Amino acid sequence: MIFTELRFVLLFAGCWISFFAVPRKMRMAVLAAWGMTFYALFAGWFLAVVLALTLAALYVVPLAAGLAIVGVLVYVKLSPAIVPLGISYLAFELLHVAIERKRGRLRELSLPKMLAFAFFMPARAAGPIKRFAPFVAAVEAAERSAENVYGGLLRVLIGLAKKFVIADLLALTVEESRYVDSMRHAWVIVIAFSFRIFFDFSAYSDIAIGFAQMLGITLPENFNWPYLAANIREFWERWHITLSQWVRDYVFTPCGRLLFRTPLRPYPAVIATISYLITFAIVGAWHGLTPAFVLWGVYHGVLLSAYHVVSIKMPAAITDRAWYHGRPMRFVGMASTFLFVTIGWVPFFLPMTKAMTFWMLMFGVRR
Amino acid sequence: MNRHARRLLLVVLWLVVADVFVPPLLQRAEHARYERGGAFRFENSDLFALGPMVRYLREHPHGDRPRAVFLGNSVVFGYGIDAREALPAQFERFARGRRVFNAAVNGQEMGDSLLAGKAIIDSVDTLFVQVIPHHDAARPILGKLLPVSSEDAQRYGLEQFDPIEARLRSILGRVWRLYASNDRLQAAWFGTSTRQFLYLHKRNWIVRRAAPPPISPHISPVNLVSPRNGTGDPTSISQSMVALADVAAAHRKRVVFLHFQRAGDALDPNVAGAFNARYAPHAELVIVDVPPALYSDRQHLTPDGAASVAAALAAHEGLQ
């Protein structure tokens, strides 16, 4: 884990000292310099590629820049030998800049700001996926305080505990999938994975947010008790929030708008379904360009579409009842959402053929 | 100074005070594990505790008792049987007065044994190494766990810490003893990492298990053959074996190589004889012929099989 390497800690300490030592207007340049040093140290020659993509997002025609970013992302996803540090997160951040430039919404772009945004050390390894304008505003408002250092340190420690105490322990149960032999065993493993991936992934976000907080910079939250969601749409509002918001803004909504200009206009449920499927196939592919990840994404697309159709078709005679909005119903929703999400995790930790076998074992089709 | 600054200071002070107690805590835990404890075996047959054990042995070249260390794979580790029933623990029962370490790890190859053997040769009286013919590889992670020469690192393609990271670790370890000793403490307390220990014993959190019954193995005759002369090239069995024999001769220590003779994996006594003629008394290649009834499967020993081999080995070493 990069965050526990002493090189990272030392670099961060240097970054913290110089960030507060220089005048405010120099802070972007300081973040950029330390971020690029960090990236060079941990990703080596790939710094040049990322630098080129960052400059492209800033200066090149947005469409060409976007194609270059997607091209590099697809290339590295298809090349198992190349695993550049945090490229998936970086690609979405740079695409956001290119798209917003095209929309004419980013007016305060400058090289130091762009480099500070792209190479921001705490969020470079595993997100959260930042947005340019809030990030710049957060850096400009950053204040040195013991409260920030204490709060940030505490958040980092909570993240480390979630990762090393809970997630890594649960990972040992997940490893039992190599010799799973019964329906009960399969369910134990997949439930362990549900919690393992939450604690692991949210730990990385906690650590990134904690380090940023020490600098007085607020990063967006990524998780908000996702397993307490009462339906699948709420789940995606609580799980990997920055990714959900990114695909909502740059895939789902444009896709829906585009489809509304087609003969499908009288069929909003069909448009929503197609948009969900496309969006979540991309979410799956973003995690890994393998059939299993895409299947996982499409599975969530199907769940969201089904929920959308059911919720708009539900008769008012039911939705107007008090019990429909009561606590027992919410609990049923939470339990069923958790169940569906958990079943869906199988292709996330197993390759396609093994995932199929695992599902069959879970549902007693195969012994 | 505000509330948060005071809390930060308190945390630092707490770490400084706690660090004072780390060396005596480590000393007590390691002495209990490596010198006094019951049957020594890695809790999970993983490599986590190998590095801490090697560091302890290197820092304490002379133990309370003469030491014997067994290296090998799941056959020596005792796959499927209790730690007390495995070959090294049974050997300790017969070779009274010795402290025996079961440093075998499932899937270990001859390269692994060579690197571990080289690292501890000066702290051990006798090294018992299981021969795994034609399996000379070493696990790359050993480069981060054991002190290895640059030649070995290159030869086996071992992983190494980034030089900057290694330097920083060394500096921090000198001022923060808990940081330097945390893996050694875990290995001494649990015989593996804390998370592996919690995982392995998760059922014990709910149901307290009864103490295991005492073991009383039945000893059967096992034939140990150690040819004195022969012709042949020992490197054809394992280059790592020959390299470790050279190390033993250079350090004037004794290494006993154990080859479990099985159908399809039989060792030519001529080659063993040539090896023994060349390396005696520092290295000896012993062919262990175990009756099929003492195997639980095609290669692993039953508790009685391990006890029988241990008894024969103790007699061979003149320790009974």
XYZ file of C-alpha atoms in Angstrom:
687
model
C 0.000 0.000 0.000
C 1.515 3.282 -1.148
C 0.176 5.260 1.809
C 2.171 3.179 4.299
C 5.438 3.454 2.396
C 7.875 5.737 4.121
C 8.724 7.403 0.807
C 5.135 8.565 0.594
C 5.043 9.721 4.211
C 8.305 11.641 3.751
C 7.108 13.210 0.508
C 3.852 14.201 2.152
C 5.680 15.743 5.097
C 7.802 17.762 2.650
C 4.671 18.758 0.751
C 2.893 19.827 3.966
C 5.788 21.975 5.166
C 6.377 23.708 1.841
C 2.629 24.106 1.143
C 2.225 26.259 4.227
C 5.669 27.874 3.984
C 5.140 29.515 0.586
C 2.782 32.431 -0.202
C -0.782 31.392 -1.056
C -0.420 32.109 -4.764
C 2.481 29.630 -4.938
C 0.552 26.762 -3.345
C -0.680 25.287 -6.621
C 2.878 25.113 -7.924
C 4.030 23.445 -4.701
C 1.283 20.793 -4.924
C 2.134 20.239 -8.592
C 5.869 19.839 -7.910
C 5.434 17.404 -5.024
C 2.713 15.513 -6.874
C 4.897 15.028 -9.925
C 7.835 13.944 -7.749
C 5.536 11.425 -6.078
C 4.268 10.139 -9.415
C 7.789 9.854 -10.838
C 8.884 7.885 -7.772
C 5.960 5.455 -7.773
C 5.055 5.218 -11.469
C 8.407 5.869 -13.162
C 8.338 6.535 -16.886
C 4.533 6.673 -16.968
C 4.883 10.212 -15.576
C 5.666 11.340 -19.132
C 2.446 9.771 -20.459
C 0.319 11.296 -17.696
C 1.999 14.669 -18.164
C 1.259 14.539 -21.880
C -2.395 13.640 -21.214
C -2.698 16.446 -18.654
C -1.295 18.997 -21.103
C -3.606 17.616 -23.792
C -6.644 18.039 -21.520
C -5.539 21.622 -20.913
C -4.436 22.824 -24.332
C -5.533 20.430 -27.108
C -8.958 20.463 -28.782
C -11.231 18.744 -26.205
C -12.412 16.003 -28.576
C -8.847 15.025 -29.529
C -7.742 15.194 -25.890
C -10.698 13.024 -24.852
C -9.906 10.422 -27.499
C -6.259 10.330 -26.423
C -7.215 9.874 -22.749
C -9.731 7.105 -23.518
C -7.224 5.476 -25.888
C -4.514 5.342 -23.227
C -7.026 4.082 -20.628
C -8.213 1.277 -22.907
C -4.628 0.389 -23.849
C -3.460 0.030 -20.247
C -6.616 -1.869 -19.299
C -5.885 -4.365 -22.092
C -2.196 -4.697 -21.174
C -1.881 -6.639 -17.932
C 1.863 -5.924 -17.840
C 1.274 -2.171 -17.503
C -0.392 -1.019 -14.291
C 0.145 2.736 -14.090
C -0.656 4.280 -10.746
C -4.291 5.426 -10.473
C -4.748 5.792 -14.245
C -8.482 4.978 -14.151
C -9.165 7.800 -11.686
C -6.838 10.178 -13.473
C -8.421 9.466 -16.874
C -11.896 10.344 -15.570
C -10.588 13.529 -13.938
C -8.877 14.603 -17.160
C -11.941 13.711 -19.236
C -13.983 15.888 -16.877
C -11.635 18.808 -17.593
C -11.744 18.225 -21.364
C -15.558 18.004 -21.375
C -16.038 21.053 -19.155
C -13.596 23.002 -21.338
C -15.718 22.122 -24.357
C -18.825 23.253 -22.474
C -17.015 26.485 -21.662
C -17.478 26.097 -17.941
C -13.825 26.154 -16.866
C -12.543 29.691 -17.025
C -9.797 29.687 -14.402
C -7.624 27.044 -16.016
C -3.872 27.469 -15.702
C -0.913 25.133 -15.910
C -0.036 25.119 -12.162
C -3.684 24.562 -11.216
C -4.063 21.791 -13.761
C -0.873 20.027 -12.664
C -1.812 20.385 -8.985
C -5.233 18.902 -9.812
C -3.892 16.016 -11.891
C -0.996 15.060 -9.603
C -2.583 15.748 -6.203
C -0.714 13.190 -4.121
C -3.331 11.937 -1.617
C -5.991 11.223 -4.253
C -3.735 9.964 -7.014
C -3.581 6.278 -6.093
C -7.264 5.387 -5.588
C -9.473 8.437 -5.785
C -11.825 9.997 -4.893
C -12.467 11.339 -8.407
C -12.133 15.097 -7.984
C -13.742 17.951 -9.904
C -11.562 20.846 -11.004
C -13.458 23.879 -9.708
C -14.215 22.568 -6.182
C -10.610 21.354 -5.905
C -9.160 24.738 -6.831
C -11.538 26.440 -4.401
C -10.547 23.989 -1.652
C -6.819 24.620 -2.213
C -7.314 28.370 -2.187
C -9.274 28.143 1.065
C -6.811 25.784 2.757
C -5.800 26.805 6.294
C -3.125 25.339 8.526
C -4.591 24.213 11.832
C -4.004 21.627 14.522
C -7.660 20.662 14.104
C -7.093 19.763 10.455
C -3.915 17.815 11.249
C -5.557 15.968 14.124
C -8.765 15.280 12.206
C -6.839 14.207 9.103
C -4.529 11.951 11.064
C -7.490 10.342 12.784
C -9.171 9.756 9.411
C -5.967 8.180 8.073
C -5.733 5.902 11.116
C -9.382 4.895 10.737
C -8.653 4.061 7.085
C -5.579 2.009 7.989
C -7.556 0.094 10.620
C -10.362 -0.598 8.139
C -7.845 -1.861 5.594
C -5.427 -3.861 7.718
C -7.665 -5.054 10.545
C -11.017 -5.672 8.870
C -10.615 -5.851 5.067
C -7.425 -7.941 5.059
C -8.911 -10.345 7.595
C -12.073 -10.769 5.515
C -9.872 -11.278 2.441
C -8.680 -14.563 3.949
C -12.251 -15.851 3.956
C -12.701 -14.650 0.363
C -9.612 -16.677 -0.617
C -11.568 -19.789 0.345
C -13.358 -19.408 -3.013
C -10.546 -21.562 -4.463
C -11.977 -24.608 -2.735
C -15.597 -23.658 -2.083
C -17.618 -26.837 -1.700
C -21.134 -26.079 -0.484
C -23.981 -23.600 -0.809
C -23.479 -22.329 2.744
C -19.745 -21.899 2.173
C -20.392 -19.955 -1.053
C -22.748 -17.552 0.744
C -20.276 -17.023 3.587
C -17.577 -16.167 1.034
C -19.680 -13.763 -0.986
C -20.970 -11.951 2.122
C -17.368 -11.712 3.365
C -16.463 -10.175 0.001
C -19.309 -7.655 0.279
C -17.858 -6.293 3.481
C -14.264 -6.779 2.411
C -14.598 -4.624 -0.683
C -16.468 -1.944 1.252
C -13.896 -1.754 4.043
C -10.972 -1.986 1.625
C -12.174 0.594 -0.854
C -13.579 3.026 1.695
C -10.301 2.708 3.607
C -8.382 4.078 0.617
C -10.864 6.948 0.387
C -10.584 7.639 4.132
C -6.794 7.757 3.898
C -6.834 10.043 0.850
C -9.411 12.358 2.463
C -7.414 12.316 5.724
C -4.121 13.278 4.080
C -5.867 16.049 2.134
C -7.518 17.259 5.341
C -4.095 17.608 6.952
C -3.343 20.100 4.181
C -6.624 21.824 4.924
C -8.065 20.632 1.586
C -11.511 19.070 1.555
C -11.949 16.163 -0.860
C -15.384 14.816 -1.790
C -16.678 11.884 0.259
C -16.845 8.570 -1.586
C -18.947 6.339 0.673
C -21.969 6.990 2.858
C -23.045 3.736 4.550
C -23.936 2.117 1.210
C -25.267 -1.103 2.708
C -27.940 0.904 4.508
C -29.431 1.941 1.164
C -33.121 1.023 0.823
C -32.963 0.545 -2.938
C -30.402 0.126 -5.697
C -30.569 3.758 -6.815
C -29.889 4.921 -3.283
C -27.044 2.382 -3.134
C -25.340 4.111 -6.062
C -25.870 7.447 -4.364
C -23.925 6.075 -1.382
C -21.345 3.764 -3.043
C -18.309 5.222 -4.827
C -20.169 8.519 -4.910
C -17.621 10.400 -7.016
C -17.714 7.734 -9.737
C -21.529 7.590 -9.660
C -21.725 11.361 -10.040
C -19.161 11.329 -12.834
C -21.027 8.741 -14.917
C -24.343 10.445 -14.139
C -23.022 13.765 -15.484
C -20.941 12.552 -18.407
C -22.591 9.316 -19.567
C -26.119 8.788 -18.228
C -27.519 12.294 -18.706
C -25.969 12.932 -22.176
C -27.062 9.454 -23.249
C -30.630 10.139 -22.100
C -30.671 13.519 -23.852
C -29.435 11.942 -27.051
C -32.067 9.213 -26.950
C -34.810 11.784 -26.365
C -34.011 13.130 -29.827
C -34.771 9.742 -31.379
C -38.102 7.967 -32.092
C -37.801 6.530 -28.553
C -38.972 9.861 -27.101
C -42.474 8.555 -26.211
C -40.895 5.716 -24.216
C -38.961 7.270 -21.289
C -38.674 3.921 -19.476
C -36.918 2.436 -22.532
C -34.600 5.450 -22.698
C -33.786 5.122 -18.999
C -33.139 1.393 -19.391
C -30.793 1.859 -22.353
C -29.002 4.711 -20.563
C -28.550 2.648 -17.398
C -27.230 -0.335 -19.331
C -24.723 1.741 -21.319
C -23.651 3.704 -18.238
C -23.074 0.673 -16.076
C -21.394 -1.336 -18.816
C -18.896 1.556 -18.875
C -18.655 1.500 -15.064
C -17.864 -2.225 -15.255
C -15.280 -1.723 -18.006
C -13.718 1.125 -16.010
C -12.993 -1.365 -13.206
C -11.398 -3.786 -15.674
C -11.809 -4.584 -19.340
C -12.860 -8.180 -18.785
C -16.171 -9.926 -19.481
C -16.672 -10.468 -15.733
C -16.420 -6.771 -14.837
C -18.668 -5.782 -17.748
C -21.178 -8.424 -16.613
C -21.086 -6.939 -13.112
C -21.755 -3.494 -14.587
C -24.599 -4.712 -16.797
C -26.101 -6.567 -13.808
C -26.293 -3.252 -11.945
C -27.671 -1.585 -15.072
C -30.442 -4.191 -15.134
C -31.167 -3.723 -11.405
C -31.369 0.053 -11.779
C -33.580 -0.217 -14.865
C -35.882 -2.674 -13.100
C -36.092 -0.436 -10.044
C -36.811 2.575 -12.282
C -39.619 0.800 -14.124
C -41.146 -0.642 -10.939
C -41.015 2.704 -9.119
C -42.739 4.637 -11.938
C -45.312 1.904 -12.564
C -46.128 1.386 -8.887
C -49.825 2.356 -8.380
C -50.528 5.374 -6.198
C -52.861 3.143 -4.173
C -49.713 1.516 -2.784
C -47.229 4.409 -2.721
C -49.699 6.655 -0.888
C -50.013 4.220 2.018
C -48.152 5.116 5.224
C -46.687 1.628 5.602
C -44.972 1.971 2.207
C -42.732 4.667 3.699
C -42.454 3.122 7.153
C -39.431 1.607 8.888
C -40.305 -2.078 8.319
C -40.573 -1.442 4.580
C -37.259 0.420 4.597
C -35.663 -2.513 6.404
C -37.037 -4.907 3.764
C -35.611 -2.606 1.097
C -32.210 -2.500 2.801
C -32.082 -6.285 3.153
C -33.108 -6.920 -0.448
C -30.715 -4.270 -1.816
C -27.865 -5.816 0.161
C -28.848 -9.250 -1.117
C -28.916 -8.179 -4.785
C -25.662 -6.207 -4.477
C -23.995 -9.150 -2.745
C -25.093 -11.622 -5.424
C -23.684 -9.220 -8.001
C -20.221 -9.141 -6.433
C -19.400 -12.664 -7.651
C -17.994 -11.650 -11.095
C -16.127 -8.848 -9.341
C -13.813 -11.300 -7.577
C -13.964 -14.326 -9.866
C -13.335 -14.700 -13.595
C -16.362 -15.352 -15.814
C -16.502 -19.155 -15.876
C -15.743 -19.512 -12.170
C -18.344 -16.848 -11.392
C -20.999 -18.869 -13.215
C -20.067 -22.016 -11.296
C -20.050 -20.052 -8.050
C -23.526 -18.650 -8.721
C -24.816 -22.147 -9.485
C -23.383 -23.336 -6.179
C -24.952 -20.381 -4.320
C -28.392 -21.223 -5.666
C -28.101 -24.969 -5.272
C -28.094 -25.644 -9.032
C -24.762 -27.395 -8.702
C -23.332 -29.329 -5.785
C -2.236 25.467 22.497
C -5.703 24.350 21.453
C -7.495 21.086 22.192
C -6.385 19.335 18.991
C -2.722 20.308 19.360
C -2.778 18.955 22.927
C -4.267 15.670 21.696
C -1.583 15.359 18.997
C 1.108 15.943 21.587
C -0.477 13.346 23.854
C -0.443 10.751 21.064
C 3.260 11.392 20.387
C 4.080 11.206 24.109
C 2.135 7.955 24.424
C 4.107 6.449 21.516
C 7.415 7.549 23.054
C 6.553 6.017 26.428
C 5.173 2.800 24.891
C 8.347 2.411 22.831
C 10.439 2.035 25.990
C 8.623 -1.216 26.788
C 9.050 -2.758 23.334
C 12.559 -4.312 23.741
C 11.808 -6.199 27.002
C 8.441 -7.270 25.613
C 10.069 -8.586 22.444
C 12.841 -10.324 24.361
C 10.354 -12.131 26.588
C 8.055 -13.133 23.717
C 10.888 -14.385 21.496
C 12.586 -16.311 24.277
C 9.297 -18.028 25.068
C 8.680 -18.889 21.421
C 12.174 -19.869 20.261
C 13.847 -21.289 23.367
C 11.256 -22.581 25.811
C 8.002 -23.150 23.921
C 6.424 -26.439 22.857
C 6.679 -27.887 19.376
C 7.924 -25.106 17.100
C 6.161 -24.771 13.778
C 4.962 -21.802 11.756
C 1.301 -21.409 12.626
C 0.105 -21.127 9.055
C 2.911 -22.632 7.008
C 3.480 -19.248 5.401
C 6.626 -17.194 5.100
C 5.597 -14.391 7.486
C 7.386 -15.821 10.538
C 10.477 -17.034 8.658
C 12.109 -13.592 8.557
C 11.584 -12.888 12.302
C 12.836 -16.389 13.208
C 15.964 -15.920 11.091
C 16.616 -12.507 12.648
C 16.260 -13.969 16.153
C 18.627 -16.846 15.406
C 21.202 -14.529 13.856
C 21.043 -12.189 16.859
C 21.235 -15.133 19.289
C 23.737 -17.566 17.733
C 23.785 -19.651 20.921
C 20.497 -20.768 22.429
C 19.652 -22.363 25.762
C 20.042 -25.770 24.088
C 21.807 -27.119 20.973
C 19.653 -26.333 17.946
C 18.409 -28.343 15.019
C 16.421 -26.728 12.224
C 14.308 -28.634 9.685
C 13.730 -27.108 6.261
C 11.460 -28.542 3.612
C 7.946 -28.537 2.234
C 4.598 -29.845 3.504
C 6.116 -33.301 4.145
C 8.370 -31.881 6.873
C 5.845 -29.221 7.932
C 3.366 -32.007 8.659
C 0.482 -31.241 6.332
C -2.777 -32.386 7.865
C -1.301 -33.365 11.215
C -0.838 -31.585 14.531
C 2.366 -29.577 15.083
C 3.317 -32.025 17.859
C 2.972 -34.949 15.442
C 5.152 -33.521 12.668
C 8.613 -34.931 11.992
C 10.642 -32.116 13.670
C 8.558 -32.158 16.874
C 8.844 -35.951 17.059
C 12.598 -35.626 16.514
C 12.752 -33.222 19.475
C 11.106 -35.883 21.653
C 13.720 -38.470 20.692
C 16.735 -36.161 20.572
C 16.320 -34.927 24.119
C 18.145 -31.793 25.097
C 17.851 -30.225 21.645
C 15.646 -27.378 20.552
C 14.171 -28.318 17.200
C 12.689 -25.757 14.806
C 10.205 -26.824 12.165
C 10.954 -24.103 9.602
C 9.298 -25.983 6.746
C 6.722 -24.201 4.621
C 4.247 -25.795 2.222
C 5.526 -25.644 -1.336
C 9.090 -24.800 -0.314
C 11.762 -25.625 -2.874
C 15.493 -26.230 -2.622
C 16.354 -22.610 -3.431
C 14.223 -21.479 -0.463
C 16.028 -23.947 1.793
C 19.423 -22.809 0.536
C 18.683 -19.125 1.255
C 17.208 -19.837 4.697
C 19.992 -22.314 5.517
C 22.710 -19.848 4.531
C 21.134 -17.137 6.681
C 21.081 -19.243 9.870
C 23.977 -21.664 9.415
C 26.119 -20.009 12.133
C 23.298 -20.154 14.698
C 22.403 -23.813 14.220
C 24.139 -27.030 15.269
C 22.486 -29.312 12.740
C 20.406 -28.464 9.716
C 18.016 -31.076 8.307
C 16.974 -30.283 4.764
C 14.415 -32.233 2.772
C 15.693 -32.933 -0.727
C 13.225 -32.003 -3.452
C 15.023 -33.088 -6.621
C 14.886 -30.786 -9.640
C 13.034 -28.057 -7.718
C 15.732 -25.451 -7.302
C 13.629 -22.298 -7.339
C 13.284 -19.780 -4.524
C 10.287 -17.604 -3.785
C 10.978 -14.013 -4.844
C 9.579 -12.560 -1.585
C 12.486 -14.145 0.331
C 14.652 -11.276 -0.910
C 12.650 -8.983 1.388
C 12.553 -11.389 4.342
C 16.078 -12.758 4.596
C 19.574 -11.327 4.352
C 20.657 -12.455 0.870
C 23.728 -11.737 -1.200
C 23.379 -9.781 -4.434
C 24.499 -12.916 -6.343
C 21.652 -14.945 -4.832
C 19.198 -12.104 -5.442
C 20.157 -12.110 -9.098
C 20.363 -15.888 -9.433
C 16.885 -16.514 -8.011
C 15.259 -13.303 -9.251
C 14.471 -12.170 -5.707
C 12.433 -9.078 -4.896
C 14.310 -6.298 -3.140
C 13.089 -3.236 -1.287
C 13.404 0.001 -3.158
C 16.786 1.388 -1.962
C 15.246 4.655 -0.728
C 12.465 2.799 1.081
C 14.976 0.381 2.634
C 17.122 3.263 3.882
C 14.126 5.093 5.326
C 12.903 1.924 7.046
C 16.315 1.438 8.580
C 16.443 5.043 9.868
C 12.908 4.952 11.281
C 13.509 1.526 12.806
C 16.417 2.913 14.788
C 14.334 5.626 16.440
C 10.952 3.844 16.618
C 11.393 0.359 18.017
C 7.752 -0.637 17.735
C 7.947 0.029 13.988
C 11.115 -2.056 13.671
C 9.826 -4.924 15.816
C 6.158 -5.226 14.929
C 6.580 -8.279 12.658
C 8.874 -9.935 15.193
C 6.344 -9.388 17.945
C 3.561 -10.860 15.822
C 5.696 -13.873 14.884
C 6.713 -14.430 18.520
C 3.189 -14.125 19.869
C 1.228 -15.849 17.125
C 3.692 -17.778 14.928
C 2.268 -15.900 11.951
C 0.722 -12.517 11.213
C -2.007 -11.320 13.572
C -4.637 -11.448 10.839
C -3.741 -15.031 9.899
C -3.867 -16.007 13.557
C -7.289 -14.409 14.036
C -8.518 -16.102 10.863
C -7.166 -19.531 11.813
C -8.628 -19.355 15.308
C -11.905 -17.590 14.513
C -13.988 -20.514 15.710
C -12.195 -20.476 19.062
C -13.640 -17.022 19.724
C -17.057 -18.626 20.008
C -16.408 -22.187 21.155
C -13.536 -22.869 23.529
C -11.843 -26.036 22.412
C -10.690 -28.729 24.799
C -6.948 -29.264 25.226
C -5.640 -31.730 22.607
C -4.989 -35.242 23.900
C -1.386 -36.341 24.472
C 0.177 -38.091 21.489
C 1.407 -41.658 21.687
C 2.715 -42.706 18.269
C 3.419 -46.259 17.231
C 6.993 -46.629 15.971
C 7.626 -48.807 12.911
C 11.015 -49.591 11.398
C 12.182 -47.104 8.766
C 15.220 -47.755 6.645
C 17.763 -44.925 6.454
C 20.518 -45.462 3.883
C 23.603 -43.298 3.689
C 25.932 -44.652 0.982
C 29.579 -43.794 1.595
C 30.944 -44.185 -1.926
C 29.726 -43.915 -5.439
C 30.063 -42.244 -8.772
C 27.778 -39.640 -10.202
C 27.086 -35.938 -10.288
C 25.221 -34.646 -7.198
C 24.308 -31.424 -9.023
C 22.022 -33.588 -11.132
C 19.808 -33.857 -8.021
C 19.884 -30.236 -6.957
C 22.348 -27.409 -7.441
C 21.050 -25.715 -4.301
C 21.804 -28.856 -2.283
C 25.418 -28.811 -3.442
C 25.661 -25.060 -2.770
C 24.340 -25.522 0.785
C 26.781 -28.383 1.364
C 29.619 -26.043 0.309
C 28.353 -23.435 2.794
C 28.193 -26.048 5.590
C 31.744 -27.163 4.843
C 32.999 -23.579 4.781
C 31.308 -22.822 8.128
C 32.240 -26.210 9.641
C 28.599 -27.020 10.369
C 26.547 -30.133 9.672
C 23.719 -30.434 7.186
C 21.749 -33.651 6.774
C 19.815 -33.897 3.518
C 16.808 -36.210 3.663
C 15.541 -37.782 0.481
C 12.192 -39.552 0.891
C 12.473 -42.481 -1.504
C 9.243 -43.022 -3.417
C 8.261 -44.880 -6.544
C 8.937 -42.663 -9.533
C 11.169 -40.391 -7.487
C 13.939 -42.801 -6.497
C 17.454 -41.512 -5.891
C 20.426 -43.364 -7.347
C 22.506 -44.547 -4.325
C 25.611 -44.095 -6.481
C 25.007 -40.355 -6.715
C 24.253 -40.161 -2.989
C 27.487 -42.061 -2.309
C 29.479 -39.628 -4.455
C 27.940 -36.691 -2.574
C 28.677 -38.204 0.834
C 32.247 -39.074 -0.108
C 32.825 -35.480 -1.165
C 31.173 -33.637 1.740
C 31.477 -35.887 4.813
C 31.383 -35.023 7.682
C 29.802 -31.601 7.041
C 27.046 -32.741 4.732
C 25.339 -36.087 4.391
C 22.655 -37.271 2.007
C 20.387 -39.830 3.646
C 17.860 -41.878 1.706
C 14.726 -42.360 3.812
C 12.742 -45.419 2.837
C 9.334 -45.224 4.506
C 6.860 -48.163 4.236
C 3.761 -47.128 2.194
C 1.511 -47.717 5.203
C 3.132 -44.747 6.953
C 2.019 -42.289 4.262
C -1.398 -40.650 4.550
C -1.439 -39.935 0.813
C 1.124 -40.222 -1.963
C 3.697 -38.095 -0.141
C 2.652 -36.934 3.333
C 3.507 -38.866 6.469
C 0.997 -40.051 9.030
C 1.719 -39.149 12.687
C 3.129 -42.665 13.135
C 5.175 -42.240 9.949
C 6.664 -38.944 11.167
C 7.455 -40.504 14.560
C 9.064 -43.534 12.921
C 11.273 -41.378 10.672
C 12.163 -39.157 13.661
C 13.171 -42.183 15.744
C 15.316 -43.587 12.929
C 16.901 -40.170 12.334
C 17.690 -39.669 16.025
C 19.316 -43.114 16.089
C 21.230 -42.280 12.905
C 22.525 -39.090 14.529
C 23.439 -41.011 17.683
C 21.101 -38.942 19.827
C 18.983 -41.671 21.435
